[in-house]
JSON list of C-alpha atoms in Angstrom, two decimals:
[
{"chain": "B", "resi": 1, "resn": "MET", "atom": "CA", "xyz": [-5.68, 63.40, 40.96]},
{"chain": "B", "resi": 2, "resn": "PRO", "atom": "CA", "xyz": [-7.45, 62.11, 37.83]},
{"chain": "B", "resi": 3, "resn": "ILE", "atom": "CA", "xyz": [-7.03, 58.72, 36.19]},
{"chain": "B", "resi": 4, "resn": "THR", "atom": "CA", "xyz": [-5.02, 58.82, 32.96]},
{"chain": "B", "resi": 5, "resn": "VAL", "atom": "CA", "xyz": [-6.65, 56.76, 30.21]},
{"chain": "B", "resi": 6, "resn": "LYS", "atom": "CA", "xyz": [-4.68, 55.69, 27.14]},
{"chain": "B", "resi": 7, "resn": "PHE", "atom": "CA", "xyz": [-6.09, 54.32, 23.89]},
{"chain": "B", "resi": 8, "resn": "PHE", "atom": "CA", "xyz": [-3.93, 52.47, 21.38]},
{"chain": "B", "resi": 9, "resn": "ALA", "atom": "CA", "xyz": [-4.19, 51.45, 17.72]},
{"chain": "B", "resi": 10, "resn": "SER", "atom": "CA", "xyz": [-7.78, 50.99, 16.46]},
{"chain": "B", "resi": 11, "resn": "LEU", "atom": "CA", "xyz": [-9.24, 52.32, 19.72]},
{"chain": "B", "resi": 12, "resn": "ARG", "atom": "CA", "xyz": [-7.27, 55.55, 19.30]},
{"chain": "B", "resi": 13, "resn": "GLU", "atom": "CA", "xyz": [-8.66, 55.87, 15.77]},
{"chain": "B", "resi": 14, "resn": "ARG", "atom": "CA", "xyz": [-12.20, 55.02, 16.84]},
{"chain": "B", "resi": 15, "resn": "LEU", "atom": "CA", "xyz": [-12.26, 57.53, 19.71]},
{"chain": "B", "resi": 16, "resn": "GLY", "atom": "CA", "xyz": [-10.22, 60.19, 17.94]},
{"chain": "B", "resi": 17, "resn": "ARG", "atom": "CA", "xyz": [-7.66, 60.62, 20.72]},
{"chain": "B", "resi": 18, "resn": "SER", "atom": "CA", "xyz": [-4.82, 58.72, 22.32]},
{"chain": "B", "resi": 19, "resn": "GLU", "atom": "CA", "xyz": [-5.29, 59.91, 25.89]},
{"chain": "B", "resi": 20, "resn": "ASP", "atom": "CA", "xyz": [-7.93, 61.22, 28.26]},
{"chain": "B", "resi": 21, "resn": "ARG", "atom": "CA", "xyz": [-8.31, 61.99, 31.94]},
{"chain": "B", "resi": 22, "resn": "VAL", "atom": "CA", "xyz": [-11.21, 60.82, 34.08]},
{"chain": "B", "resi": 23, "resn": "PRO", "atom": "CA", "xyz": [-11.95, 62.05, 37.61]},
{"chain": "B", "resi": 24, "resn": "ALA", "atom": "CA", "xyz": [-11.44, 59.27, 40.16]},
{"chain": "B", "resi": 25, "resn": "ALA", "atom": "CA", "xyz": [-14.33, 58.23, 42.39]},
{"chain": "B", "resi": 26, "resn": "PRO", "atom": "CA", "xyz": [-14.52, 55.83, 45.35]},
{"chain": "B", "resi": 27, "resn": "GLY", "atom": "CA", "xyz": [-15.16, 52.23, 44.27]},
{"chain": "B", "resi": 28, "resn": "MET", "atom": "CA", "xyz": [-14.39, 52.94, 40.63]},
{"chain": "B", "resi": 29, "resn": "THR", "atom": "CA", "xyz": [-13.49, 50.04, 38.33]},
{"chain": "B", "resi": 30, "resn": "VAL", "atom": "CA", "xyz": [-11.88, 49.77, 34.90]},
{"chain": "B", "resi": 31, "resn": "GLN", "atom": "CA", "xyz": [-15.40, 49.33, 33.46]},
{"chain": "B", "resi": 32, "resn": "ASP", "atom": "CA", "xyz": [-16.38, 52.72, 34.93]},
{"chain": "B", "resi": 33, "resn": "VAL", "atom": "CA", "xyz": [-13.28, 54.31, 33.43]},
{"chain": "B", "resi": 34, "resn": "TRP", "atom": "CA", "xyz": [-14.10, 52.89, 29.98]},
{"chain": "B", "resi": 35, "resn": "THR", "atom": "CA", "xyz": [-17.73, 54.03, 30.19]},
{"chain": "B", "resi": 36, "resn": "ARG", "atom": "CA", "xyz": [-16.77, 57.59, 31.12]},
{"chain": "B", "resi": 37, "resn": "ALA", "atom": "CA", "xyz": [-13.83, 57.93, 28.74]},
{"chain": "B", "resi": 38, "resn": "SER", "atom": "CA", "xyz": [-15.63, 56.39, 25.75]},
{"chain": "B", "resi": 39, "resn": "GLY", "atom": "CA", "xyz": [-18.89, 58.26, 26.24]},
{"chain": "B", "resi": 40, "resn": "GLY", "atom": "CA", "xyz": [-20.73, 55.00, 26.84]},
{"chain": "B", "resi": 41, "resn": "LEU", "atom": "CA", "xyz": [-19.60, 53.11, 23.75]},
{"chain": "B", "resi": 42, "resn": "PRO", "atom": "CA", "xyz": [-19.45, 49.32, 24.12]},
{"chain": "B", "resi": 43, "resn": "LEU", "atom": "CA", "xyz": [-15.96, 47.92, 24.61]},
{"chain": "B", "resi": 44, "resn": "PRO", "atom": "CA", "xyz": [-14.95, 45.97, 21.49]},
{"chain": "B", "resi": 45, "resn": "ALA", "atom": "CA", "xyz": [-14.30, 42.25, 21.89]},
{"chain": "B", "resi": 46, "resn": "ASN", "atom": "CA", "xyz": [-10.78, 41.01, 22.66]},
{"chain": "B", "resi": 47, "resn": "ILE", "atom": "CA", "xyz": [-9.49, 44.33, 23.98]},
{"chain": "B", "resi": 48, "resn": "LEU", "atom": "CA", "xyz": [-6.66, 44.06, 26.48]},
{"chain": "B", "resi": 49, "resn": "ILE", "atom": "CA", "xyz": [-6.49, 46.25, 29.56]},
{"chain": "B", "resi": 50, "resn": "ALA", "atom": "CA", "xyz": [-3.61, 47.33, 31.75]},
{"chain": "B", "resi": 51, "resn": "VAL", "atom": "CA", "xyz": [-3.70, 49.28, 35.01]},
{"chain": "B", "resi": 52, "resn": "ASN", "atom": "CA", "xyz": [-0.34, 50.82, 35.84]},
{"chain": "B", "resi": 53, "resn": "GLN", "atom": "CA", "xyz": [1.22, 48.55, 33.18]},
{"chain": "B", "resi": 54, "resn": "ASP", "atom": "CA", "xyz": [-0.14, 45.31, 34.69]},
{"chain": "B", "resi": 55, "resn": "TYR", "atom": "CA", "xyz": [-2.84, 43.34, 32.86]},
{"chain": "B", "resi": 56, "resn": "ALA", "atom": "CA", "xyz": [-6.26, 43.83, 34.43]},
{"chain": "B", "resi": 57, "resn": "THR", "atom": "CA", "xyz": [-9.95, 42.99, 33.99]},
{"chain": "B", "resi": 58, "resn": "LEU", "atom": "CA", "xyz": [-12.96, 45.27, 33.70]},
{"chain": "B", "resi": 59, "resn": "ALA", "atom": "CA", "xyz": [-13.72, 44.56, 37.37]},
{"chain": "B", "resi": 60, "resn": "ALA", "atom": "CA", "xyz": [-10.30, 45.73, 38.58]},
{"chain": "B", "resi": 61, "resn": "PRO", "atom": "CA", "xyz": [-10.42, 48.68, 40.98]},
{"chain": "B", "resi": 62, "resn": "VAL", "atom": "CA", "xyz": [-8.78, 51.96, 40.02]},
{"chain": "B", "resi": 63, "resn": "HIS", "atom": "CA", "xyz": [-7.62, 54.82, 42.20]},
{"chain": "B", "resi": 64, "resn": "ASP", "atom": "CA", "xyz": [-6.45, 58.43, 42.03]},
{"chain": "B", "resi": 65, "resn": "GLY", "atom": "CA", "xyz": [-3.42, 58.78, 39.77]},
{"chain": "B", "resi": 66, "resn": "ASP", "atom": "CA", "xyz": [-3.70, 55.35, 38.12]},
{"chain": "B", "resi": 67, "resn": "GLU", "atom": "CA", "xyz": [-3.03, 54.86, 34.42]},
{"chain": "B", "resi": 68, "resn": "VAL", "atom": "CA", "xyz": [-5.48, 52.64, 32.52]},
{"chain": "B", "resi": 69, "resn": "ALA", "atom": "CA", "xyz": [-4.62, 51.52, 28.99]},
{"chain": "B", "resi": 70, "resn": "PHE", "atom": "CA", "xyz": [-6.93, 49.88, 26.47]},
{"chain": "B", "resi": 71, "resn": "PHE", "atom": "CA", "xyz": [-5.40, 48.17, 23.45]},
{"chain": "B", "resi": 72, "resn": "PRO", "atom": "CA", "xyz": [-6.18, 45.46, 20.90]},
{"chain": "B", "resi": 73, "resn": "PRO", "atom": "CA", "xyz": [-4.17, 42.23, 20.89]},
{"chain": "B", "resi": 74, "resn": "ILE", "atom": "CA", "xyz": [-0.90, 42.62, 19.06]},
{"chain": "B", "resi": 75, "resn": "THR", "atom": "CA", "xyz": [-0.54, 40.51, 15.96]},
{"chain": "B", "resi": 76, "resn": "GLY", "atom": "CA", "xyz": [1.90, 40.24, 13.16]},
{"chain": "B", "resi": 77, "resn": "GLY", "atom": "CA", "xyz": [4.92, 38.40, 12.02]},
{"chain": "B", "resi": 78, "resn": "SER", "atom": "CA", "xyz": [4.91, 35.30, 9.92]},
{"chain": "B", "resi": 79, "resn": "ALA", "atom": "CA", "xyz": [3.60, 31.82, 10.50]},
{"chain": "B", "resi": 80, "resn": "PRO", "atom": "CA", "xyz": [5.94, 29.49, 12.38]},
{"chain": "B", "resi": 81, "resn": "ARG", "atom": "CA", "xyz": [8.14, 27.30, 10.25]},
{"chain": "B", "resi": 82, "resn": "CYS", "atom": "CA", "xyz": [8.42, 23.69, 11.34]},
{"chain": "B", "resi": 83, "resn": "HIS", "atom": "CA", "xyz": [11.39, 21.58, 10.42]},
{"chain": "B", "resi": 84, "resn": "GLY", "atom": "CA", "xyz": [10.65, 18.74, 12.87]},
{"chain": "B", "resi": 85, "resn": "SER", "atom": "CA", "xyz": [8.54, 15.64, 12.51]},
{"chain": "B", "resi": 86, "resn": "GLN", "atom": "CA", "xyz": [5.01, 15.73, 11.13]},
{"chain": "B", "resi": 87, "resn": "GLU", "atom": "CA", "xyz": [3.70, 14.83, 14.62]},
{"chain": "B", "resi": 88, "resn": "MET", "atom": "CA", "xyz": [5.33, 17.93, 16.11]},
{"chain": "B", "resi": 89, "resn": "ARG", "atom": "CA", "xyz": [3.93, 20.12, 13.33]},
{"chain": "B", "resi": 90, "resn": "ILE", "atom": "CA", "xyz": [0.40, 18.79, 13.86]},
{"chain": "B", "resi": 91, "resn": "LYS", "atom": "CA", "xyz": [0.54, 19.31, 17.61]},
{"chain": "B", "resi": 92, "resn": "GLY", "atom": "CA", "xyz": [1.78, 22.87, 17.12]},
{"chain": "B", "resi": 93, "resn": "ARG", "atom": "CA", "xyz": [5.07, 22.22, 18.87]},
{"chain": "B", "resi": 94, "resn": "CYS", "atom": "CA", "xyz": [7.42, 23.82, 16.40]},
{"chain": "B", "resi": 95, "resn": "GLY", "atom": "CA", "xyz": [10.77, 24.40, 18.03]},
{"chain": "B", "resi": 96, "resn": "GLN", "atom": "CA", "xyz": [9.65, 23.10, 21.42]}
]
């Protein structure tokens, strides 16, 4: 059973697809999956990885039937608003 590879956001745009399948091989890692699915492109900095919906590293092993997802960090929203003391605002402890 192949490994399902999912690409999100800018990676999906860069690779021109949202999903791929890679044949599993003994001893395969997430790095191997990326290399095969991306055609050898370097992995952009700060990309997050999940194997079967759990965060993983490039060295994590993968097996038949696994799902590997590559996605950029999620950002957005507005800056925190501090209503506490100046000391709390400086230390970044808004609302804590």
